[in-house]
Amino acid sequence: MSNVRQLPQNFFWGNSVSSMQTEGAWDKGGKGKSVYDIRNATVNSSDWKVAIDEYHRYEEDLDLLKGMNMNMCRIQISWSRIVPDGDGEFNEEGISFYDNLINAMISRNITPMICLYHFDMPLALAEKENGFMSRHTVDAFVRFSKKIIEHFADRVKYWIIFNEHNLYFTDEVFNISGYLKGSKSLNDMYRIFHHTMLAHARIDEFIHKNFDTLKVGGMLAYTPIYPETPKPIDVYCARKIDEFLNNNLIEAYINGMYSSEVLQFIKNKKIDFDFQTGDFDTLNKMKADFLSFSYYRSSVLNADKIPNNVAPNRFLNYSFEDNRFLEKTEWGWNIDPLGFRNIITNLYNRYHVPVFPIENGIGIRENWNGKDMIHDDQRISYHREHIKAMKDAIFLDGAKVLGYLGWGLIDIPSSHGDIEKRYGAVYVNRSNHDLKDLRRIPKKSYYWFKSILEKNGDEL
């Protein structure tokens, strides 16, 4: 066998973003309000009204991505820009914006990938239906999604339905699903999760039934959990988390059925997750063409910290420990390239479906002095080691991988609105509370990406 570690020429290198973290223009082009548009700035976060003004600057930013030799860009279509009230008339001006954006990608030989939902529920549906607590919201989302898929199917091959779908099986669900009222109970968590899985299944079926060339994948926020010690309880709880937060979804994406362990837990705890006749038939029609995930870090679990009778979905609310063997960021996130390799290899070994990491990166606090280049050597090291780990998964472990997408490679506010936690190879000149001039300034890592990707990552 050859020892040459050359990736195929059609390997995808690119950038992932969400509309709420990039577009701004919250009241332009006929857009309706989303739940993010009414969130105010805090001491450590910005509001969402401008973001990085991608709505007006996408041509410049696509030129920057092309300049890094990237050939894919994953974006989100904002539901409230297309259907201002969530379930009413379609906004043709919003559709036209995404026509122009996607056509601009294609003209630069950048392959588009579309994500249909990235946390920003139309405000009207949040207020009327409490977001995905309601099956009406599921119907409205499926209707919106079918419109987008039909419109862009001639130009967009790769589709993600829900960003980081396993977060809807944790307490984060109450921040990302349009949930505005309620007790944040386990019943509500399981109900919302089930509704989003039904929505995924219906859209998955629609794509496969009507479009032979389109590819749809399920997506997780994948954080491997290591037991702190060899104590059986630590190992047991780490395994339990993996089953509930990861395997449960992947089994549904691939085999159309929730984990038997999760179903038994629902039965034992008498959880009301709004299961109705026909729901399992809907789930059974799922068929993932690839498995995608975000990866930033690994974590360590100490089971002694978990109170009695806590659902596995909530173990991580209590159990985190520092990993003394790994470097970590200012925000306490471990840097663990080997964890990245393990995920890729394990997913492919278990399911034999192509794997696609579509978010990876490191948040760093940076300031630009107005003239000198930002030397983000830690970011270069992070991406270098993670790309090398991915290549090990491919060439040493035999995994099939479609590509590698960094997260927010042009600075954007984090998911909690903090622009000071920067992931980009391009600096955007703004702070949380001062928009400044929003100028784009390539960092040292920009030129590193440019050099590495010119040769398709072969020299790593």
mmCIF file of C-alpha atoms in Angstrom, residues 51-349:
data_model
loop_
_atom_site.group_PDB
_atom_site.id
_atom_site.type_symbol
_atom_site.label_atom_id
_atom_site.label_comp_id
_atom_site.label_asym_id
_atom_site.label_seq_id
_atom_site.Cartn_x
_atom_site.Cartn_y
_atom_site.Cartn_z
ATOM 1 C CA ALA A 51 -23.482 41.051 13.840
ATOM 2 C CA ILE A 52 -20.772 41.496 11.147
ATOM 3 C CA ASP A 53 -23.171 43.005 8.561
ATOM 4 C CA GLU A 54 -22.796 40.052 6.214
ATOM 5 C CA TYR A 55 -26.072 41.081 4.594
ATOM 6 C CA HIS A 56 -24.240 43.972 2.923
ATOM 7 C CA ARG A 57 -20.680 42.572 2.846
ATOM 8 C CA TYR A 58 -20.975 38.964 1.640
ATOM 9 C CA GLU A 59 -19.114 39.636 -1.626
ATOM 10 C CA GLU A 60 -16.073 40.845 0.288
ATOM 11 C CA ASP A 61 -16.215 37.943 2.710
ATOM 12 C CA LEU A 62 -16.559 35.337 -0.018
ATOM 13 C CA ASP A 63 -13.503 36.852 -1.707
ATOM 14 C CA LEU A 64 -11.629 36.366 1.564
ATOM 15 C CA LEU A 65 -12.713 32.732 1.807
ATOM 16 C CA LYS A 66 -11.702 32.157 -1.798
ATOM 17 C CA GLY A 67 -8.382 33.806 -1.001
ATOM 18 C CA MET A 68 -7.820 31.130 1.673
ATOM 19 C CA ASN A 69 -8.344 28.484 -1.042
ATOM 20 C CA MET A 70 -11.602 27.320 0.503
ATOM 21 C CA ASN A 71 -14.134 25.549 -1.685
ATOM 22 C CA MET A 72 -17.205 25.208 0.567
ATOM 23 C CA CYS A 73 -19.285 27.504 2.741
ATOM 24 C CA ARG A 74 -22.034 26.319 5.051
ATOM 25 C CA ILE A 75 -24.673 28.956 5.735
ATOM 26 C CA GLN A 76 -28.042 29.056 7.436
ATOM 27 C CA ILE A 77 -31.208 30.295 5.753
ATOM 28 C CA SER A 78 -32.959 32.539 8.267
ATOM 29 C CA TRP A 79 -36.523 31.310 8.701
ATOM 30 C CA SER A 80 -37.774 34.757 9.746
ATOM 31 C CA ARG A 81 -36.170 36.384 6.694
ATOM 32 C CA ILE A 82 -38.110 34.013 4.424
ATOM 33 C CA VAL A 83 -41.361 33.778 6.423
ATOM 34 C CA PRO A 84 -41.526 36.888 8.620
ATOM 35 C CA ASP A 85 -44.206 35.513 10.953
ATOM 36 C CA GLY A 86 -43.042 31.910 10.722
ATOM 37 C CA ASP A 87 -46.059 30.390 9.007
ATOM 38 C CA GLY A 88 -47.535 33.022 6.687
ATOM 39 C CA GLU A 89 -46.539 34.578 3.375
ATOM 40 C CA PHE A 90 -43.131 33.952 1.859
ATOM 41 C CA ASN A 91 -40.911 37.024 1.557
ATOM 42 C CA GLU A 92 -39.570 37.136 -1.985
ATOM 43 C CA GLU A 93 -37.006 39.790 -1.075
ATOM 44 C CA GLY A 94 -35.538 37.408 1.497
ATOM 45 C CA ILE A 95 -35.390 34.582 -1.019
ATOM 46 C CA SER A 96 -33.704 36.937 -3.476
ATOM 47 C CA PHE A 97 -30.992 37.745 -0.926
ATOM 48 C CA TYR A 98 -30.091 34.072 -0.586
ATOM 49 C CA ASP A 99 -30.262 33.634 -4.372
ATOM 50 C CA ASN A 100 -27.624 36.313 -4.699
ATOM 51 C CA LEU A 101 -25.517 34.919 -1.854
ATOM 52 C CA ILE A 102 -25.506 31.356 -3.175
ATOM 53 C CA ASN A 103 -24.921 32.475 -6.757
ATOM 54 C CA ALA A 104 -21.950 34.509 -5.508
ATOM 55 C CA MET A 105 -20.512 31.362 -3.916
ATOM 56 C CA ILE A 106 -20.957 29.304 -7.054
ATOM 57 C CA SER A 107 -19.350 31.995 -9.218
ATOM 58 C CA ARG A 108 -16.234 31.612 -7.029
ATOM 59 C CA ASN A 109 -16.309 27.798 -7.199
ATOM 60 C CA ILE A 110 -17.363 27.650 -3.551
ATOM 61 C CA THR A 111 -19.822 24.813 -2.943
ATOM 62 C CA PRO A 112 -22.760 25.897 -0.755
ATOM 63 C CA MET A 113 -24.153 23.847 2.104
ATOM 64 C CA ILE A 114 -27.434 24.950 3.707
ATOM 65 C CA CYS A 115 -28.516 24.508 7.323
ATOM 66 C CA LEU A 116 -32.238 25.075 7.795
ATOM 67 C CA TYR A 117 -32.399 25.864 11.532
ATOM 68 C CA HIS A 118 -29.722 27.366 13.756
ATOM 69 C CA PHE A 119 -31.551 28.394 16.940
ATOM 70 C CA ASP A 120 -33.267 31.621 15.748
ATOM 71 C CA MET A 121 -36.979 30.809 15.885
ATOM 72 C CA PRO A 122 -39.332 33.412 14.335
ATOM 73 C CA LEU A 123 -40.539 35.491 17.272
ATOM 74 C CA ALA A 124 -44.202 35.200 16.260
ATOM 75 C CA LEU A 125 -44.091 31.395 16.552
ATOM 76 C CA ALA A 126 -42.248 31.594 19.847
ATOM 77 C CA GLU A 127 -44.931 33.881 21.243
ATOM 78 C CA LYS A 128 -47.945 32.051 19.782
ATOM 79 C CA GLU A 129 -46.795 28.439 19.951
ATOM 80 C CA ASN A 130 -43.916 28.405 22.452
ATOM 81 C CA GLY A 131 -41.651 27.347 19.599
ATOM 82 C CA PHE A 132 -41.093 23.643 19.065
ATOM 83 C CA MET A 133 -43.304 22.768 22.025
ATOM 84 C CA SER A 134 -46.066 22.840 19.411
ATOM 85 C CA ARG A 135 -46.686 20.508 16.478
ATOM 86 C CA HIS A 136 -47.977 23.510 14.580
ATOM 87 C CA THR A 137 -44.423 24.879 14.679
ATOM 88 C CA VAL A 138 -43.186 21.554 13.307
ATOM 89 C CA ASP A 139 -45.627 21.877 10.407
ATOM 90 C CA ALA A 140 -44.576 25.483 9.800
ATOM 91 C CA PHE A 141 -40.897 24.547 9.801
ATOM 92 C CA VAL A 142 -41.453 21.667 7.385
ATOM 93 C CA ARG A 143 -43.397 24.011 5.086
ATOM 94 C CA PHE A 144 -40.580 26.597 5.169
ATOM 95 C CA SER A 145 -37.955 23.902 4.601
ATOM 96 C CA LYS A 146 -39.740 22.391 1.599
ATOM 97 C CA LYS A 147 -39.921 25.825 -0.004
ATOM 98 C CA ILE A 148 -36.197 26.410 0.481
ATOM 99 C CA ILE A 149 -35.223 22.934 -0.715
ATOM 100 C CA GLU A 150 -37.357 23.189 -3.848
ATOM 101 C CA HIS A 151 -35.982 26.638 -4.623
ATOM 102 C CA PHE A 152 -32.292 25.831 -4.171
ATOM 103 C CA ALA A 153 -32.152 22.157 -5.149
ATOM 104 C CA ASP A 154 -30.654 23.048 -8.533
ATOM 105 C CA ARG A 155 -27.646 24.711 -6.851
ATOM 106 C CA VAL A 156 -27.224 23.191 -3.370
ATOM 107 C CA LYS A 157 -26.406 19.500 -2.940
ATOM 108 C CA TYR A 158 -25.567 19.289 0.785
ATOM 109 C CA TRP A 159 -28.182 19.921 3.502
ATOM 110 C CA ILE A 160 -28.275 20.025 7.292
ATOM 111 C CA ILE A 161 -31.671 20.325 8.975
ATOM 112 C CA PHE A 162 -30.931 21.174 12.633
ATOM 113 C CA ASN A 163 -27.646 22.595 13.820
ATOM 114 C CA GLU A 164 -26.200 20.597 16.744
ATOM 115 C CA HIS A 165 -29.364 18.567 17.123
ATOM 116 C CA ASN A 166 -28.364 16.777 20.336
ATOM 117 C CA LEU A 167 -28.436 20.102 22.206
ATOM 118 C CA TYR A 168 -32.225 19.738 22.043
ATOM 119 C CA PHE A 169 -31.828 16.799 24.440
ATOM 120 C CA THR A 170 -30.097 18.975 27.063
ATOM 121 C CA ASP A 171 -31.175 22.040 29.042
ATOM 122 C CA GLU A 172 -29.792 24.219 26.234
ATOM 123 C CA VAL A 173 -33.026 23.317 24.412
ATOM 124 C CA PHE A 174 -34.855 26.001 26.365
ATOM 125 C CA ASN A 175 -32.603 28.691 24.816
ATOM 126 C CA ILE A 176 -32.637 27.516 21.192
ATOM 127 C CA SER A 177 -36.117 26.175 20.401
ATOM 128 C CA GLY A 178 -38.307 29.265 20.751
ATOM 129 C CA TYR A 179 -39.332 28.208 24.263
ATOM 130 C CA LEU A 180 -40.527 31.346 26.077
ATOM 131 C CA LYS A 181 -42.630 29.962 28.910
ATOM 132 C CA GLY A 182 -42.803 26.854 31.033
ATOM 133 C CA SER A 183 -41.101 25.062 33.898
ATOM 134 C CA LYS A 184 -38.185 23.708 31.832
ATOM 135 C CA SER A 185 -39.202 20.241 32.914
ATOM 136 C CA LEU A 186 -37.862 16.946 31.629
ATOM 137 C CA ASN A 187 -41.230 16.398 29.936
ATOM 138 C CA ASP A 188 -40.808 19.675 28.029
ATOM 139 C CA MET A 189 -37.236 18.792 27.035
ATOM 140 C CA TYR A 190 -38.249 15.391 25.681
ATOM 141 C CA ARG A 191 -41.316 16.813 23.935
ATOM 142 C CA ILE A 192 -39.306 19.479 22.088
ATOM 143 C CA PHE A 193 -36.615 16.978 21.188
ATOM 144 C CA HIS A 194 -39.165 14.534 19.802
ATOM 145 C CA HIS A 195 -40.868 17.273 17.781
ATOM 146 C CA THR A 196 -37.563 18.342 16.215
ATOM 147 C CA MET A 197 -36.736 14.733 15.352
ATOM 148 C CA LEU A 198 -40.127 14.380 13.659
ATOM 149 C CA ALA A 199 -39.415 17.558 11.693
ATOM 150 C CA HIS A 200 -36.015 16.198 10.676
ATOM 151 C CA ALA A 201 -37.554 12.900 9.589
ATOM 152 C CA ARG A 202 -40.251 14.566 7.476
ATOM 153 C CA ILE A 203 -37.739 16.807 5.707
ATOM 154 C CA ASP A 204 -35.303 13.910 5.257
ATOM 155 C CA GLU A 205 -38.072 11.890 3.590
ATOM 156 C CA PHE A 206 -39.057 14.837 1.376
ATOM 157 C CA ILE A 207 -35.495 15.228 0.118
ATOM 158 C CA HIS A 208 -34.931 11.549 -0.599
ATOM 159 C CA LYS A 209 -38.324 11.101 -2.226
ATOM 160 C CA ASN A 210 -38.044 14.070 -4.560
ATOM 161 C CA PHE A 211 -34.362 14.820 -5.226
ATOM 162 C CA ASP A 212 -32.029 11.996 -6.217
ATOM 163 C CA THR A 213 -28.864 14.086 -6.188
ATOM 164 C CA LEU A 214 -29.267 15.865 -2.838
ATOM 165 C CA LYS A 215 -27.463 14.699 0.306
ATOM 166 C CA VAL A 216 -28.799 15.266 3.809
ATOM 167 C CA GLY A 217 -26.976 14.650 7.072
ATOM 168 C CA GLY A 218 -27.758 14.664 10.752
ATOM 169 C CA MET A 219 -25.577 16.910 12.902
ATOM 170 C CA LEU A 220 -24.424 16.700 16.513
ATOM 171 C CA ALA A 221 -22.442 18.905 18.849
ATOM 172 C CA TYR A 222 -19.966 16.153 19.670
ATOM 173 C CA THR A 223 -18.028 16.521 22.914
ATOM 174 C CA PRO A 224 -16.431 13.236 23.992
ATOM 175 C CA ILE A 225 -16.748 12.648 27.730
ATOM 176 C CA TYR A 226 -13.914 10.849 29.496
ATOM 177 C CA PRO A 227 -14.418 9.238 32.917
ATOM 178 C CA GLU A 228 -12.212 10.961 35.483
ATOM 179 C CA THR A 229 -11.097 7.636 36.974
ATOM 180 C CA PRO A 230 -11.444 3.899 36.243
ATOM 181 C CA LYS A 231 -14.173 3.769 38.894
ATOM 182 C CA PRO A 232 -17.079 1.849 37.368
ATOM 183 C CA ILE A 233 -19.522 4.658 38.193
ATOM 184 C CA ASP A 234 -17.430 7.205 36.260
ATOM 185 C CA VAL A 235 -17.203 4.859 33.281
ATOM 186 C CA TYR A 236 -20.918 4.052 33.513
ATOM 187 C CA CYS A 237 -22.009 7.706 33.567
ATOM 188 C CA ALA A 238 -19.714 8.651 30.689
ATOM 189 C CA ARG A 239 -21.179 5.789 28.638
ATOM 190 C CA LYS A 240 -24.703 6.813 29.602
ATOM 191 C CA ILE A 241 -24.138 10.362 28.367
ATOM 192 C CA ASP A 242 -22.777 9.060 25.063
ATOM 193 C CA GLU A 243 -25.875 6.900 24.590
ATOM 194 C CA PHE A 244 -28.394 9.648 25.357
ATOM 195 C CA LEU A 245 -26.699 12.623 23.705
ATOM 196 C CA ASN A 246 -25.004 10.986 20.722
ATOM 197 C CA ASN A 247 -25.935 7.404 19.880
ATOM 198 C CA ASN A 248 -29.658 8.005 20.399
ATOM 199 C CA LEU A 249 -29.744 10.530 17.561
ATOM 200 C CA ILE A 250 -27.385 8.711 15.242
ATOM 201 C CA GLU A 251 -29.359 5.485 15.558
ATOM 202 C CA ALA A 252 -32.443 7.432 14.542
ATOM 203 C CA TYR A 253 -30.674 9.137 11.616
ATOM 204 C CA ILE A 254 -29.345 5.813 10.333
ATOM 205 C CA ASN A 255 -31.864 3.189 11.466
ATOM 206 C CA GLY A 256 -35.008 5.232 12.124
ATOM 207 C CA MET A 257 -35.380 4.350 15.807
ATOM 208 C CA TYR A 258 -34.462 5.866 19.156
ATOM 209 C CA SER A 259 -32.064 4.012 21.437
ATOM 210 C CA SER A 260 -33.697 1.166 23.366
ATOM 211 C CA GLU A 261 -32.030 2.512 26.512
ATOM 212 C CA VAL A 262 -33.602 5.939 26.021
ATOM 213 C CA LEU A 263 -37.016 4.417 25.302
ATOM 214 C CA GLN A 264 -36.791 2.323 28.458
ATOM 215 C CA PHE A 265 -35.897 5.424 30.464
ATOM 216 C CA ILE A 266 -38.955 7.221 29.045
ATOM 217 C CA LYS A 267 -41.130 4.281 30.025
ATOM 218 C CA ASN A 268 -39.678 3.939 33.523
ATOM 219 C CA LYS A 269 -39.958 7.650 34.299
ATOM 220 C CA LYS A 270 -43.391 7.979 32.644
ATOM 221 C CA ILE A 271 -42.153 10.902 30.553
ATOM 222 C CA ASP A 272 -44.810 12.497 28.365
ATOM 223 C CA PHE A 273 -42.968 13.357 25.141
ATOM 224 C CA ASP A 274 -46.098 13.769 23.024
ATOM 225 C CA PHE A 275 -45.697 10.453 21.257
ATOM 226 C CA GLN A 276 -48.606 9.940 18.879
ATOM 227 C CA THR A 277 -49.745 7.132 16.611
ATOM 228 C CA GLY A 278 -47.656 7.140 13.467
ATOM 229 C CA ASP A 279 -44.623 8.882 14.969
ATOM 230 C CA PHE A 280 -42.361 5.859 14.832
ATOM 231 C CA ASP A 281 -43.429 5.261 11.244
ATOM 232 C CA THR A 282 -42.259 8.810 10.505
ATOM 233 C CA LEU A 283 -38.932 8.257 12.250
ATOM 234 C CA ASN A 284 -38.402 4.939 10.479
ATOM 235 C CA LYS A 285 -38.136 6.736 7.126
ATOM 236 C CA MET A 286 -34.918 8.565 8.043
ATOM 237 C CA LYS A 287 -31.802 7.830 6.039
ATOM 238 C CA ALA A 288 -28.677 9.920 6.609
ATOM 239 C CA ASP A 289 -26.348 10.268 3.635
ATOM 240 C CA PHE A 290 -23.562 11.474 5.931
ATOM 241 C CA LEU A 291 -22.985 12.142 9.628
ATOM 242 C CA SER A 292 -21.819 15.628 10.524
ATOM 243 C CA PHE A 293 -20.777 17.206 13.783
ATOM 244 C CA SER A 294 -19.181 20.181 15.467
ATOM 245 C CA TYR A 295 -16.089 19.537 17.557
ATOM 246 C CA TYR A 296 -14.221 21.988 19.761
ATOM 247 C CA ARG A 297 -13.102 20.110 22.874
ATOM 248 C CA SER A 298 -13.423 17.048 25.074
ATOM 249 C CA SER A 299 -14.504 16.993 28.718
ATOM 250 C CA VAL A 300 -14.018 14.915 31.870
ATOM 251 C CA LEU A 301 -16.803 13.574 34.109
ATOM 252 C CA ASN A 302 -16.706 13.019 37.866
ATOM 253 C CA ALA A 303 -19.772 10.936 38.725
ATOM 254 C CA ASP A 304 -19.484 11.779 42.438
ATOM 255 C CA LYS A 305 -20.760 15.283 41.590
ATOM 256 C CA ILE A 306 -24.015 14.038 40.044
ATOM 257 C CA PRO A 307 -26.989 14.145 42.439
ATOM 258 C CA ASN A 308 -29.243 11.125 42.810
ATOM 259 C CA ASN A 309 -32.137 10.688 40.390
ATOM 260 C CA VAL A 310 -30.790 13.132 37.776
ATOM 261 C CA ALA A 311 -31.643 12.277 34.169
ATOM 262 C CA PRO A 312 -28.634 11.399 31.981
ATOM 263 C CA ASN A 313 -29.504 14.431 29.854
ATOM 264 C CA ARG A 314 -28.473 16.567 32.838
ATOM 265 C CA PHE A 315 -25.344 14.750 34.083
ATOM 266 C CA LEU A 316 -23.137 17.405 32.510
ATOM 267 C CA ASN A 317 -24.887 20.158 34.481
ATOM 268 C CA TYR A 318 -22.983 18.906 37.528
ATOM 269 C CA SER A 319 -20.070 16.661 36.641
ATOM 270 C CA PHE A 320 -17.329 18.569 34.797
ATOM 271 C CA GLU A 321 -13.724 18.197 35.937
ATOM 272 C CA ASP A 322 -10.531 19.767 34.630
ATOM 273 C CA ASN A 323 -8.366 17.524 32.473
ATOM 274 C CA ARG A 324 -4.885 17.936 33.891
ATOM 275 C CA PHE A 325 -3.330 16.339 30.797
ATOM 276 C CA LEU A 326 -4.568 18.886 28.256
ATOM 277 C CA GLU A 327 -4.048 22.566 27.545
ATOM 278 C CA LYS A 328 -7.223 24.632 27.767
ATOM 279 C CA THR A 329 -8.448 27.998 26.526
ATOM 280 C CA GLU A 330 -9.380 31.052 28.552
ATOM 281 C CA TRP A 331 -12.955 29.721 28.520
ATOM 282 C CA GLY A 332 -11.880 26.377 29.984
ATOM 283 C CA TRP A 333 -12.223 24.363 26.772
ATOM 284 C CA ASN A 334 -9.719 21.508 26.475
ATOM 285 C CA ILE A 335 -7.627 21.278 23.299
ATOM 286 C CA ASP A 336 -7.783 17.636 22.262
ATOM 287 C CA PRO A 337 -6.966 16.681 18.632
ATOM 288 C CA LEU A 338 -6.892 12.978 19.474
ATOM 289 C CA GLY A 339 -10.487 13.259 20.666
ATOM 290 C CA PHE A 340 -11.332 14.587 17.199
ATOM 291 C CA ARG A 341 -9.707 11.569 15.538
ATOM 292 C CA ASN A 342 -11.522 9.176 17.863
ATOM 293 C CA ILE A 343 -14.924 10.623 16.972
ATOM 294 C CA ILE A 344 -14.319 10.388 13.231
ATOM 295 C CA THR A 345 -13.000 6.835 13.454
ATOM 296 C CA ASN A 346 -15.668 5.592 15.868
ATOM 297 C CA LEU A 347 -18.525 7.054 13.807
ATOM 298 C CA TYR A 348 -17.298 5.479 10.602
ATOM 299 C CA ASN A 349 -16.448 2.131 12.210
#
